[in-house]
Coordinates of C-alpha atoms in Angstrom, one line a residue:
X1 CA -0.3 -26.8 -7.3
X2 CA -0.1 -25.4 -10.8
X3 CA 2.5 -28.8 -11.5
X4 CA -0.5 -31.2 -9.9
X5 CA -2.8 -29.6 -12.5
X6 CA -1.1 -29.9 -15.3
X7 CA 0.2 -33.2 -15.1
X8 CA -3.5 -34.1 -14.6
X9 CA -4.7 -32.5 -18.0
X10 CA -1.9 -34.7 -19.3
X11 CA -3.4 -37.8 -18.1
X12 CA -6.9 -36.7 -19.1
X13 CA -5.2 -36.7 -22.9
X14 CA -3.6 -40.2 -22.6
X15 CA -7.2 -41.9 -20.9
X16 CA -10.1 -41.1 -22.6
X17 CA -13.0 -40.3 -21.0
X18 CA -15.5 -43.0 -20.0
X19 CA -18.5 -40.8 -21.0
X20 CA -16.2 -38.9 -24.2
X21 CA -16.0 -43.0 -25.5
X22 CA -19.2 -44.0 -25.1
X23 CA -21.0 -40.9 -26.8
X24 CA -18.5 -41.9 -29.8
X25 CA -19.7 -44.8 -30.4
X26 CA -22.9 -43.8 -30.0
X27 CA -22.2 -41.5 -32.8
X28 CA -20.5 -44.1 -34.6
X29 CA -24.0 -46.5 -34.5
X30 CA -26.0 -43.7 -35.7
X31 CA -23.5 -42.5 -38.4
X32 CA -24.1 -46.9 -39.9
X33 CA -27.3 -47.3 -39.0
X34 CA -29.0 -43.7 -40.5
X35 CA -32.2 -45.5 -42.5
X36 CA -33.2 -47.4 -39.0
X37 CA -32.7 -44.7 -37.0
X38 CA -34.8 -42.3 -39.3
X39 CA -37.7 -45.3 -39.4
X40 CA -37.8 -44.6 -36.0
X41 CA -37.1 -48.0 -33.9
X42 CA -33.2 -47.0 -33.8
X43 CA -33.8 -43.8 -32.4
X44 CA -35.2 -45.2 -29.7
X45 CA -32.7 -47.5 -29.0
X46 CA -30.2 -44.6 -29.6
X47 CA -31.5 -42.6 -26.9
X48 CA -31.7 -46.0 -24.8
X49 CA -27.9 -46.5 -24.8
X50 CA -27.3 -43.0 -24.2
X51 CA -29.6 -42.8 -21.0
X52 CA -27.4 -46.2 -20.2
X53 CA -24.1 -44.4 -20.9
X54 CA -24.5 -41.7 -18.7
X55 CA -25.9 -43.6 -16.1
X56 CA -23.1 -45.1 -16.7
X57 CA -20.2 -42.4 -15.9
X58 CA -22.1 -41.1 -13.2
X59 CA -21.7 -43.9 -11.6
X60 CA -18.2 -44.4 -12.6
X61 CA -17.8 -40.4 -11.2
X62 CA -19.7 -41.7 -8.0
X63 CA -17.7 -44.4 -7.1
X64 CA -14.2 -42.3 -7.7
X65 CA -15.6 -39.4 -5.6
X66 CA -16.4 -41.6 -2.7
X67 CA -12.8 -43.5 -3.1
X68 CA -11.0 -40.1 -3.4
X69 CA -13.1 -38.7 0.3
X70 CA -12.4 -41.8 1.5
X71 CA -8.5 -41.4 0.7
X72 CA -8.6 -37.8 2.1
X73 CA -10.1 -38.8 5.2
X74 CA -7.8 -41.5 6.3
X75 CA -4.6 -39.6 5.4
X76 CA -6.3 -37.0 8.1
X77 CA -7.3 -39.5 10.7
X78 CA -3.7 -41.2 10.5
X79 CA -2.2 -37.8 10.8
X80 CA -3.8 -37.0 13.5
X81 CA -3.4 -40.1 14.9
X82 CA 0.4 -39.9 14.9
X83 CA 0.2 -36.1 16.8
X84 CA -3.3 -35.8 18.5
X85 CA -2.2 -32.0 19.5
X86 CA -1.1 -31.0 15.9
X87 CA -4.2 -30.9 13.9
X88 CA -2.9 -28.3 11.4
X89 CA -0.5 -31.0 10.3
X90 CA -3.2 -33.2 9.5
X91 CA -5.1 -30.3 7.6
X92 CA -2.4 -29.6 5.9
X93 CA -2.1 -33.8 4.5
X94 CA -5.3 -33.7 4.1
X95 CA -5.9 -30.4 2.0
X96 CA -4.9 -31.4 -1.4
X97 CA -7.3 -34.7 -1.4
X98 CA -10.7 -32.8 -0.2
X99 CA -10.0 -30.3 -2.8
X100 CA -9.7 -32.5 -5.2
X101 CA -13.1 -34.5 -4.4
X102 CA -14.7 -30.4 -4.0
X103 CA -13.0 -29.5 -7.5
X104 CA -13.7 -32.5 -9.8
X105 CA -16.4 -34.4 -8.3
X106 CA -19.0 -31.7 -7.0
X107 CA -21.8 -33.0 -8.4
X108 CA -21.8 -36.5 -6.3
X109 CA -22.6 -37.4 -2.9
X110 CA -19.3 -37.6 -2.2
X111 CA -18.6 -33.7 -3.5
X112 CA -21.8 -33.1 -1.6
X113 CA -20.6 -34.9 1.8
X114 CA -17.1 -33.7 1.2
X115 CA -17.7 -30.3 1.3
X116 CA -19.5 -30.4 4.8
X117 CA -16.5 -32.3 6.4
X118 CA -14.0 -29.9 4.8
X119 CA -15.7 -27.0 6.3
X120 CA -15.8 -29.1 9.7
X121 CA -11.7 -29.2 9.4
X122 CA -11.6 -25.4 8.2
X123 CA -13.8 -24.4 11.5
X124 CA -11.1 -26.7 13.5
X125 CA -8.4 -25.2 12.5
X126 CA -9.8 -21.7 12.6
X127 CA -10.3 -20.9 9.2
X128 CA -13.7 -19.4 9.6
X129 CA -14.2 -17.5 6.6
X130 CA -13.3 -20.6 4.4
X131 CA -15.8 -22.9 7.2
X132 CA -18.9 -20.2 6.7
X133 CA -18.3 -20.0 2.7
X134 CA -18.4 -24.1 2.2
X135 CA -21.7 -24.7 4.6
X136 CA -23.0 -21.5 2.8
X137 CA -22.4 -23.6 -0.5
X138 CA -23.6 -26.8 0.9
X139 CA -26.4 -25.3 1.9
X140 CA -27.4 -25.6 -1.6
X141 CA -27.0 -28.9 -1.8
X142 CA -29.2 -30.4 -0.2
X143 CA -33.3 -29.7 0.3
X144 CA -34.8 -27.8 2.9
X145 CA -36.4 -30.8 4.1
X146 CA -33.5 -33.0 4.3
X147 CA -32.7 -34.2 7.7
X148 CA -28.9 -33.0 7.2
X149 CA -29.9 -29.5 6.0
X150 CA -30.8 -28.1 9.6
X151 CA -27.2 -29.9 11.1
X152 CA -25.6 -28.0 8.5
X153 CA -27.7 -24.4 9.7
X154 CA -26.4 -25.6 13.1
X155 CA -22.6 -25.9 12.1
X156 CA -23.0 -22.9 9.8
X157 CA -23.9 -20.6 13.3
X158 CA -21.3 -21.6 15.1
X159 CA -19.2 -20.8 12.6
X160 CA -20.8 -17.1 12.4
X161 CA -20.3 -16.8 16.2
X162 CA -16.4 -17.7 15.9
X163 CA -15.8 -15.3 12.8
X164 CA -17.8 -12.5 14.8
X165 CA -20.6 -12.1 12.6
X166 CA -23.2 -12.3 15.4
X167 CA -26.2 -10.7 13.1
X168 CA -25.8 -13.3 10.6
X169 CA -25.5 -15.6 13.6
X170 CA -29.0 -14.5 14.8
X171 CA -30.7 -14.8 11.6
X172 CA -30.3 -18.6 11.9
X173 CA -30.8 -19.1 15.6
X174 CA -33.7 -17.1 15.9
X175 CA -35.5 -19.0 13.7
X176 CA -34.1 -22.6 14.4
X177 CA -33.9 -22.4 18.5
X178 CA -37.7 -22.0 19.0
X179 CA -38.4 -24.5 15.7
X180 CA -40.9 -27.0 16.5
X181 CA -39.0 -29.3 14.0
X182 CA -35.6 -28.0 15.3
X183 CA -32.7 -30.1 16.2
X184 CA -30.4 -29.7 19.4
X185 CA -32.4 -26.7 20.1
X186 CA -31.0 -26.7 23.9
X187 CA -27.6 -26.2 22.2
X188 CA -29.0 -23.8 19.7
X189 CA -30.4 -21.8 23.0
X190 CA -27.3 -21.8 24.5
X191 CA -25.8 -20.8 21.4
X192 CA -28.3 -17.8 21.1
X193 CA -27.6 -16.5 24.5
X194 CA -23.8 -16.5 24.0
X195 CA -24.4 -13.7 21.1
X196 CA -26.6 -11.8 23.0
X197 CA -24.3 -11.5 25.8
X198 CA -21.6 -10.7 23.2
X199 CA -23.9 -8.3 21.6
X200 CA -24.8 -7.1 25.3
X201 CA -28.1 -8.0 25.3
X202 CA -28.3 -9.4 28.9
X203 CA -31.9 -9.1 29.3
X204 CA -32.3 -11.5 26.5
X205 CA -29.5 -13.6 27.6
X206 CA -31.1 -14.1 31.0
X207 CA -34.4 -14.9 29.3
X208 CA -32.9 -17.8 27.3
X209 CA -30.6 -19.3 30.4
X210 CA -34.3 -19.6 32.5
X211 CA -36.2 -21.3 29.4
X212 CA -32.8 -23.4 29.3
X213 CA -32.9 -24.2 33.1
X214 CA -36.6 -25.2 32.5
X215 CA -35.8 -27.7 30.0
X216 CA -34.2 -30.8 30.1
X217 CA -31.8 -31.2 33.1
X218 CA -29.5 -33.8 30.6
X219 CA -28.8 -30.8 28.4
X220 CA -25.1 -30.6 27.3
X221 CA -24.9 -26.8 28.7
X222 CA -28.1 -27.2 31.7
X223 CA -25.2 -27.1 34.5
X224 CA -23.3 -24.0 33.2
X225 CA -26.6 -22.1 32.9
X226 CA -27.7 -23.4 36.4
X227 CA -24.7 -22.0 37.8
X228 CA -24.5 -18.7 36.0
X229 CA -28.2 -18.1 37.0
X230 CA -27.6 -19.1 40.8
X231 CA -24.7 -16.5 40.6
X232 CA -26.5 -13.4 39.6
X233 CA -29.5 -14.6 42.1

């Protein structure tokens, strides 16, 4: 790893950065064209081609982030592909490439994205510490009202539930199962009643299977609850 990073800071030396360039010669312009750019009009247009560089880069950082999740996806699809069973083998291909995009391009969509379906491959593979920190970061990524901030509440429980931490667990279902604006709330139910039977709270296990069997008979978990209720009756 330590080998990876350095020969990286050796490439950094040899290509210049896009953005590092582009503020140069914007320093360059304003260094031979002083007596404009104190009337006034060049300071303007300084400004303008420094709006334009940056835009510029970020772009540039955009695209590379989305090629480098891209490459880190495939090289886990294809691994997978080869050994369906053995999905700690594709983890382990994959690693290096979603750290990358996590490390050097967290500020894009791609960083953004990345880190949601790294956390996915971490909860997976049972890595549910590393899983509950990366949704906990993503979290802050995106705005409350975004349609994939809930999904990523959602993914983040489940990941409490596996790791154990059923009060942390509770703090998010408790608030997202009976949401008006909530999504898979019947899974979120289901989910609910799973750590109150952990926590033995059967009372309030029961009470969730009969608002679940009163729902929507389609429900991914209807039939399990169906039966477990029938059982106890």
């Amino acid at each position: 790893m330590a080998k990876r990073k350095i020969n990286k800071r050796k490439q950094l030396l040899k290509e210049p950065d896009e953005f590092l360039v582009f503020s140069r010669r914007a320093f360059n312009y304003a260094m031979n064209n002083y007596q404009v750019i104190l009337g006034g009009l060049g300071g303007i247009i300084l400004i303008a081609l420094i709006i334009l560089g940056i835009r510029a880069w970020q772009q540039s950082s955009e695209d590379t982030g989305a090629l480098k999740l891209t490459e880190a996806k495939t090289i886990f699809y294809k691994t997978l592909e080869k050994n369906p069973q053995d999905i700690e083998a594709a983890f382990s291909a994959a690693q290096t490439g979603f750290e990358t995009v996590l490390d050097d391009y967290s500020d894009t969509v791609a960083g953004k994205m990345g880190t949601i379906i790294y956390a996915n491959m971490c909860y997976e593979t049972g890595r549910y510490n590393k899983a509950i920190s990366l949704y906990e970061e993503a979290m802050h990524f995106f705005e409350k009202t975004a349609s994939i901030y809930p999904l990523i509440r959602y993914n983040l429980s489940y990941a409490y539930v596996a790791n154990k931490d059923y009060d942390k667990a509770l703090v998010i279902l408790e608030k997202d199962a009976f949401s008006p604006d909530g999504l898979l709330q019947s899974d979120m139910l289901f989910l609910l009643s799973l750590v109150h039977d952990r926590k033995g709270n059967t009372e309030k296990r029961n009470e969730i299977f009969k608002m679940i069997q009163s729902g929507d008979e389609s429900a991914l978990f209807y039939d399990i609850v169906n039966n477990r209720l029938s059982k106890q009756s």
